[in-house]
mmCIF file of C-alpha atoms in Angstrom:
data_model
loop_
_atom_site.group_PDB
_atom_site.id
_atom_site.type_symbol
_atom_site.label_atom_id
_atom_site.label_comp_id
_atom_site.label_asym_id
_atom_site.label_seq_id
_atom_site.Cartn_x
_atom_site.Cartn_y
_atom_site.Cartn_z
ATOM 1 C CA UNK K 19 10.362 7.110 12.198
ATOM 2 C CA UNK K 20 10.454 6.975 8.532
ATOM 3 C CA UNK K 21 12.185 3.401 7.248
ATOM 4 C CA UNK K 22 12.305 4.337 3.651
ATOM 5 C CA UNK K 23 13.589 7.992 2.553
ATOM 6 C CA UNK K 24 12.171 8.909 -1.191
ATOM 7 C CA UNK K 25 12.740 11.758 -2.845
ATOM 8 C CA UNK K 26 12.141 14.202 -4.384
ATOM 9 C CA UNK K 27 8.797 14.779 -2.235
ATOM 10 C CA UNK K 28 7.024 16.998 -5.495
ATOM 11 C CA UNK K 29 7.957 17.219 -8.976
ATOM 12 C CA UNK K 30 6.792 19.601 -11.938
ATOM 13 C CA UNK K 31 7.717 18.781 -15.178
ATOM 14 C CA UNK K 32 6.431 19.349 -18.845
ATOM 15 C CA UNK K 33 4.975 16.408 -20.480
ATOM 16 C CA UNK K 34 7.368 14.626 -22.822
ATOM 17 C CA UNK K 35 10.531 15.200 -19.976
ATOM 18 C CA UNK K 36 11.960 12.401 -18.087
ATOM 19 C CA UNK K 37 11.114 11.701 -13.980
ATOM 20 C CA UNK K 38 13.752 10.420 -11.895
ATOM 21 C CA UNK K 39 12.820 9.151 -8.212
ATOM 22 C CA UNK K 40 14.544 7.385 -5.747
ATOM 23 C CA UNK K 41 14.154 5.513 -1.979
ATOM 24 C CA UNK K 42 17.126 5.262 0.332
ATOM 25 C CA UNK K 43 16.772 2.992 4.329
ATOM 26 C CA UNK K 44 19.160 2.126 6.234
ATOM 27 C CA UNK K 45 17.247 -1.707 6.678
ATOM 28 C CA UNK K 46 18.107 -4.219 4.222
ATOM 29 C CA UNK K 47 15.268 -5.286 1.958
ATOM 30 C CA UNK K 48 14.416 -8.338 0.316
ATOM 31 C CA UNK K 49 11.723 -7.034 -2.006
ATOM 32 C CA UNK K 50 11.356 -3.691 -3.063
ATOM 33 C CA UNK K 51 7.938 -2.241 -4.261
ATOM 34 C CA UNK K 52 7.028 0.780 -6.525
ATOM 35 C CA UNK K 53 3.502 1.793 -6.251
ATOM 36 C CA UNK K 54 1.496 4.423 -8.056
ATOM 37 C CA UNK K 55 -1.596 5.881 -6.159
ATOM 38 C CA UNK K 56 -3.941 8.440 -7.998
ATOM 39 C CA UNK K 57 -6.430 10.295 -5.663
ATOM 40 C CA UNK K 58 -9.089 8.665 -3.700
ATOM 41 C CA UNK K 59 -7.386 5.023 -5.042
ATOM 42 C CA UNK K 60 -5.674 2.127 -3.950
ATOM 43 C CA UNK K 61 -1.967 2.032 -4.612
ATOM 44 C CA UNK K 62 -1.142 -0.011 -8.042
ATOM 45 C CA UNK K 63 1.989 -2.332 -8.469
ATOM 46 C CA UNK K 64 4.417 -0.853 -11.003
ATOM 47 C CA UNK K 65 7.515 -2.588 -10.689
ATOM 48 C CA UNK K 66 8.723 -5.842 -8.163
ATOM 49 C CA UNK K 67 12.167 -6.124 -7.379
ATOM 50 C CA UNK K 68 13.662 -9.171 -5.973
ATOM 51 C CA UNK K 69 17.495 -9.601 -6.202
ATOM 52 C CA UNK K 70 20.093 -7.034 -5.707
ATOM 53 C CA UNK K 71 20.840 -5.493 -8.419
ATOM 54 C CA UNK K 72 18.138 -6.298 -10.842
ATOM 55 C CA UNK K 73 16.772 -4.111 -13.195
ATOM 56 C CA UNK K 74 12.758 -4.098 -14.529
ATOM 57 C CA UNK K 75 11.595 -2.207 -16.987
ATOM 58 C CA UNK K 76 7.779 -1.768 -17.318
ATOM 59 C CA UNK K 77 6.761 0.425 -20.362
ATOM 60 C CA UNK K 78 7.795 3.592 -20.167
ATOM 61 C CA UNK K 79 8.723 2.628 -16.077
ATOM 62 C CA UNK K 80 12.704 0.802 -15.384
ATOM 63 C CA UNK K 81 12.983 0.507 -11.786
ATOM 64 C CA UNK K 82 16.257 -0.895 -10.218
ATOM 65 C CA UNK K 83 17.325 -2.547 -6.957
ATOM 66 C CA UNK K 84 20.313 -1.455 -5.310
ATOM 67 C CA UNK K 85 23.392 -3.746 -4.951
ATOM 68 C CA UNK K 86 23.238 -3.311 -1.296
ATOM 69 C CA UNK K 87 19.617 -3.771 -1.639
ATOM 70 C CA UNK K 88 19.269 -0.498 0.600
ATOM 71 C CA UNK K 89 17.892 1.547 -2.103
ATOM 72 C CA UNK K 90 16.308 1.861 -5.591
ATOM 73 C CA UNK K 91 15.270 4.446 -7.892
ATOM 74 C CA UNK K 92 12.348 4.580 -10.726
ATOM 75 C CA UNK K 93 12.583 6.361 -13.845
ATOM 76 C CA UNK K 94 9.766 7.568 -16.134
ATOM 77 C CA UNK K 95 10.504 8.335 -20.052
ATOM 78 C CA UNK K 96 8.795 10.362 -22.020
ATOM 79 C CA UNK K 97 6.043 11.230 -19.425
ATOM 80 C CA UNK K 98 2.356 11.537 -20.518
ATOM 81 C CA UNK K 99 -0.656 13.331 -18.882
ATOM 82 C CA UNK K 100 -1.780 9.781 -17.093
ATOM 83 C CA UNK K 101 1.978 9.959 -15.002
ATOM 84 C CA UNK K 102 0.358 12.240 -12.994
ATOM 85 C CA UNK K 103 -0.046 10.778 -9.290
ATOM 86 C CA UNK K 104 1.603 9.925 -6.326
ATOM 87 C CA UNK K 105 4.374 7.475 -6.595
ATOM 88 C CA UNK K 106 5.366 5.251 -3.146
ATOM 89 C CA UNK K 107 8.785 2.887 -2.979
ATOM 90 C CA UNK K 108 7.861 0.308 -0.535
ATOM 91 C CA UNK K 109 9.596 -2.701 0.947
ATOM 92 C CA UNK K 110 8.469 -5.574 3.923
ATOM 93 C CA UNK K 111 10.344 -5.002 7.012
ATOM 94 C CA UNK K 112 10.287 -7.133 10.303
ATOM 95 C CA UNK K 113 9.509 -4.501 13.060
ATOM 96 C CA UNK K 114 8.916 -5.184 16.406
ATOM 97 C CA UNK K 115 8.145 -8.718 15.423
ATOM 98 C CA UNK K 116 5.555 -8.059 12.565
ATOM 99 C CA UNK K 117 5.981 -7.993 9.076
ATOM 100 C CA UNK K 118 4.642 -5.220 7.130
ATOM 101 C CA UNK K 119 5.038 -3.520 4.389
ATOM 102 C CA UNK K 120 6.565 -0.048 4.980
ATOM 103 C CA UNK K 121 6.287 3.413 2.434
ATOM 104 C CA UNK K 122 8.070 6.112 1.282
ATOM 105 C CA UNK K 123 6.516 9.303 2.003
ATOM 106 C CA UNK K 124 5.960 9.878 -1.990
ATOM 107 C CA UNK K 125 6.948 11.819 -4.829
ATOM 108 C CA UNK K 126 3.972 13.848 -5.895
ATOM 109 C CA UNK K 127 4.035 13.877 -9.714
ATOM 110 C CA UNK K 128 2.386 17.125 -11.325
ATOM 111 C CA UNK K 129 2.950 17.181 -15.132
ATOM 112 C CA UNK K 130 2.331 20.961 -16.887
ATOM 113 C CA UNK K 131 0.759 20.574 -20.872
ATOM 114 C CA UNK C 16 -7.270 -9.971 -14.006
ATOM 115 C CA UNK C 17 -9.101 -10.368 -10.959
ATOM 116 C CA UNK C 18 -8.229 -7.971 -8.254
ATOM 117 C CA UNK C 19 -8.972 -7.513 -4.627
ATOM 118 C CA UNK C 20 -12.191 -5.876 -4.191
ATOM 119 C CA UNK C 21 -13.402 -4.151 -1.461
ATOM 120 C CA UNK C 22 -16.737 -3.258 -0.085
ATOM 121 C CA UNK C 23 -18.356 -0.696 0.423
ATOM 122 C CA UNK C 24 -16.382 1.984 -1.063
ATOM 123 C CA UNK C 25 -17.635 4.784 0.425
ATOM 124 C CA UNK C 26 -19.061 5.160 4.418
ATOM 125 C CA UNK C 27 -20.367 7.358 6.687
ATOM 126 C CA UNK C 28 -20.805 7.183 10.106
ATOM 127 C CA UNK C 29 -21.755 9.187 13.519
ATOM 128 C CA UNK C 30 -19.211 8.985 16.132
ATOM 129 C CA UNK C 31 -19.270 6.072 18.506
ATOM 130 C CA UNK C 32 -21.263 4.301 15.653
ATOM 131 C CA UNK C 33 -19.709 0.958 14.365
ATOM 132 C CA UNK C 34 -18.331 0.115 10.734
ATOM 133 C CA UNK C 35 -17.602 -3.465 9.348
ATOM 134 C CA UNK C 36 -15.212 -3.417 6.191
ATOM 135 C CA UNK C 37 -14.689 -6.220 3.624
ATOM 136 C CA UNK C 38 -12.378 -7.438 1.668
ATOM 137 C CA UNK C 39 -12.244 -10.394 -1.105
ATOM 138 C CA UNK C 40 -8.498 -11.142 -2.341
ATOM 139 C CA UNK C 41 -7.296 -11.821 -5.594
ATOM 140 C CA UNK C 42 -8.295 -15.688 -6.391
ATOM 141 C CA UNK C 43 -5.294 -17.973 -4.362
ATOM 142 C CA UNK C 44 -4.123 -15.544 -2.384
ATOM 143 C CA UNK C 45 -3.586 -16.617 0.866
ATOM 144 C CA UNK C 46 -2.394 -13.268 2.499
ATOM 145 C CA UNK C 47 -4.380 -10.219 3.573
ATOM 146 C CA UNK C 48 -3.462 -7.197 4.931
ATOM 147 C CA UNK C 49 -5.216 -4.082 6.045
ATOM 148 C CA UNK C 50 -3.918 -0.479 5.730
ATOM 149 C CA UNK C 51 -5.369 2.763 6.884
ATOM 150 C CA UNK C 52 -3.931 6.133 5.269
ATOM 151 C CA UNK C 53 -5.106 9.451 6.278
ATOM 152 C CA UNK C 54 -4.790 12.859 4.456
ATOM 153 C CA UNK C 55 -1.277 13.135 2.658
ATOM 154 C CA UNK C 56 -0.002 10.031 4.270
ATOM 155 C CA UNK C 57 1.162 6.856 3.748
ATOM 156 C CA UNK C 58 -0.500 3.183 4.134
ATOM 157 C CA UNK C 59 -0.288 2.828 7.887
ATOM 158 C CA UNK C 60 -0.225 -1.300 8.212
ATOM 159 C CA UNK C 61 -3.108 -2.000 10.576
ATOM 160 C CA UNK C 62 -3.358 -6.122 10.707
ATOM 161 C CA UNK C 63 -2.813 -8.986 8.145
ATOM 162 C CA UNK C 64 -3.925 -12.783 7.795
ATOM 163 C CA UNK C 65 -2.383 -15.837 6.596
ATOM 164 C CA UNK C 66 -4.279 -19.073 5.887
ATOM 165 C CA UNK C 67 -7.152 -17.258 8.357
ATOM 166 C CA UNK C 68 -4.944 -16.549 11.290
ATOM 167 C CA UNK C 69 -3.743 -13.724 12.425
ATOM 168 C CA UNK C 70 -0.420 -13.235 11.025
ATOM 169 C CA UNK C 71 0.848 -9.894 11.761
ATOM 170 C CA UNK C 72 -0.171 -6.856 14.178
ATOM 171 C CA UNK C 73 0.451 -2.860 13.411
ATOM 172 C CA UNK C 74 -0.900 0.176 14.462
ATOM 173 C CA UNK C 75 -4.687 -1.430 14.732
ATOM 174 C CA UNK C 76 -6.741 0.592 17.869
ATOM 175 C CA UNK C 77 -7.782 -2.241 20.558
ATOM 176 C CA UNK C 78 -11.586 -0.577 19.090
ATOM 177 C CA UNK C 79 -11.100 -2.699 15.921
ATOM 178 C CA UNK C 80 -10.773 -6.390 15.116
ATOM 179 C CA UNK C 81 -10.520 -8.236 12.004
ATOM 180 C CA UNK C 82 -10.493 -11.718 10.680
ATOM 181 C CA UNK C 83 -10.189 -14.088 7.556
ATOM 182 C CA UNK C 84 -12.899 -16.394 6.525
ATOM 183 C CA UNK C 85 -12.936 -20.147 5.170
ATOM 184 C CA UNK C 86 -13.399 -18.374 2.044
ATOM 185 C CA UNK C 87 -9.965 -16.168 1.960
ATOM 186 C CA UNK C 88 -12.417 -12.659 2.665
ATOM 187 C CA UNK C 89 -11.874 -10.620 5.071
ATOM 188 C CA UNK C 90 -13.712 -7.917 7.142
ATOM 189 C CA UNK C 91 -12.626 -5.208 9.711
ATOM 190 C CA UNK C 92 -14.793 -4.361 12.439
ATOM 191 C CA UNK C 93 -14.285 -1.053 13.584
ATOM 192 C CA UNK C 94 -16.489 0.078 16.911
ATOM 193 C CA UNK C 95 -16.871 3.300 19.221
ATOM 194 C CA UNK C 96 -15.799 5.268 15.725
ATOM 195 C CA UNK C 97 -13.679 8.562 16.758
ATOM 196 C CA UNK C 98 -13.667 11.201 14.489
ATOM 197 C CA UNK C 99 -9.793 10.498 13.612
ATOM 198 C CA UNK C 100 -10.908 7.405 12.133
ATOM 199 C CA UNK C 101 -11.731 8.668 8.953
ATOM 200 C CA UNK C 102 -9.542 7.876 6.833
ATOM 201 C CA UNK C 103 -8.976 5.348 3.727
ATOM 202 C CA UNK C 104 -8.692 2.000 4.252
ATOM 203 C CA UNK C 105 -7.386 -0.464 1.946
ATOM 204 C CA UNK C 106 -6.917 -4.379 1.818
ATOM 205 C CA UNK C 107 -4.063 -5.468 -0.101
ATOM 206 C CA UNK C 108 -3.646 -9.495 -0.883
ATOM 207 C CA UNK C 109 -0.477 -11.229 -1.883
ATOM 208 C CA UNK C 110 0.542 -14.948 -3.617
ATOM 209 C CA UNK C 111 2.330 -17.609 -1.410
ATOM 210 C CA UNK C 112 5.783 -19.300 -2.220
ATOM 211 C CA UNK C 113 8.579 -16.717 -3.052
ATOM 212 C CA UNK C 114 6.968 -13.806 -4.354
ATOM 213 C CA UNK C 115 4.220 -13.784 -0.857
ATOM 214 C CA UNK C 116 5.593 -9.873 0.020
ATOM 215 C CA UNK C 117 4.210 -8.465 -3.213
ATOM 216 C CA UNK C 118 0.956 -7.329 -2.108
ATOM 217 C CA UNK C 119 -1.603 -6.087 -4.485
ATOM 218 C CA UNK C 120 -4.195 -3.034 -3.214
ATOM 219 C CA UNK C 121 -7.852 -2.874 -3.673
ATOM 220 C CA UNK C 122 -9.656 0.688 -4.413
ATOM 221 C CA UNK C 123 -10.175 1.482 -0.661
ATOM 222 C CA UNK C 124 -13.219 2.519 1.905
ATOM 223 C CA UNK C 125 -12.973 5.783 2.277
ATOM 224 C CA UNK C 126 -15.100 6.061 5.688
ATOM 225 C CA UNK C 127 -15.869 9.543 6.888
ATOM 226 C CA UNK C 128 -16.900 9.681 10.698
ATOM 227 C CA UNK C 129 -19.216 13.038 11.219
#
C-alpha cells in the first residue's frame, strides 16, 4: 500500500495565487523529500528536511517537517507559469529489510494564465 | 553542478530483446539507486548500490540485474524484455555521512518495448 498520503492529487489555480500541498504516513521519517517532476523528466530536489520541526524555505518554495516527523507540507507563493508539474513528498523507509525511498502519489500542478 | 547522467535517454526494443542502462553519479557519491515509473505513477525502487555492492533490493524482476563499477557507474541489464517493461527508468545518486538518503535523479531512459 501507499506509505506516504499527499494531497491534494490535482490543483488548478491562476498564476500569481498561492499552492498549498501536504504528505501524511503513519511511519516515522528521518528525512523528508520534496521533488518536482515535469513530463518525460527525472524528479528534481526542492526542499530536504532533516529534523522535526524544521522549516526550509527555497525561493518562492518553504517546506516544513512535522513535529512528529509523520508529515510535512510545501507551499508555493506567488506561482509562475514554470510551477507547473508534478510535485512528489518522499521519505526513506526500511521495508521488508531494504531501504528505499518511498513517494507520494503527487499533486498535479496545472496553473491557468 | 554536476548531476547524474544517464545513458541512453531514449530506447526501443522488440520483446524478448535485451536492454543495458547506465548510469554515472554525481562526482563522490557513493550511493546508487534505480527506479522504474510507469504511466501516472510513482518511482517504483528497483535496486541500489553502496561502495559497489548491492545494498538494497525492491521490486527488480529476477529478468534484470544490475551492478556498480570501480568507477561509481552503474548499468542495469534488463533481458527477455516484456512489453510491461516500458516504462521510465531513472538512477538517482546520493552523498555519504548524514545527509546519504537525499538522493538526486538523473533525466531517465524512457525504454519503449514494441
Amino acid at each position: 500500500g501507499q506509505q506516504l498520503n499527499q494531497s491534494p492529487q490535482s490543483m488548478f489555480i491562476q498564476e500569481g495565487e498561492d499552492v498549498s500541498m501536504n504528505c501524511t504516513s503513519s511511519s516515522i521519517f528521518n528525512t523528508w523529500l520534496w521533488y518536482k517532476q515535469d513530463p518525460g523528466e527525472g524528479p528534481v530536489l526542492l526542499i530536504a528536511l532533516y529534523k522535526a520541526g524544521e522549516l526550509t524555505s527555497n525561493g518562492r518554495l518553504t517546506a516544513q517537517f512535522g513535529i512528529t516527523r509523520k508529515d510535512s507540507f510545501l507551499n508555493i507563493s506567488a506561482s509562475i507559469p514554470s510551477d507547473v508539474g508534478i510535485y512528489f513528498c518522499a521519505g526513506p523507509l526500511i521495508i521488508q529489510g531494504a531501504q528505499k525511498l518511498v513517494f507520494g502519489q503527487g499533486t498535479r500542478l496545472t496553473i491557468n494564465p | 553542478a554536476a548531476g547524474v547522467i544517464q545513458s541512453p535517454r531514449h530506447l526501443i526494443k522488440e520483446k524478448r530483446e535485451t536492454a543495458t542502462l547506465k548510469c554515472y553519479p554525481i562526482p563522490r557519491h557513493d550511493t546508487v539507486y534505480w527506479y522504474q515509473q510507469g504511466p501516472g505513477q510513482d518511482p517504483q525502487f528497483l535496486i541500489s548500490f553502496y561502495e559497489k555492492m548491492q545494498s538494497d533490493k525492491g521490486s527488480i524482476p529476477d529478468r534484470f540485474s544490475a551492478q556498480q563499477f570501480s568507477d561509481y557507474h552503474s548499468e542495469l541489464n534488463m533481458s527477455s524484455l516484456e512489453l510491461g517493461d516500458s516504462a521510465l527508468y531513472f538512477c538517482a545518486s546520493s552523498p555519504g555521512g548524514a545527509i546519504r538518503e537525499t538522493q538526486y535523479f538523473g533525466p531517465g531512459t524512457r525504454l519503449l518495448v514494441l
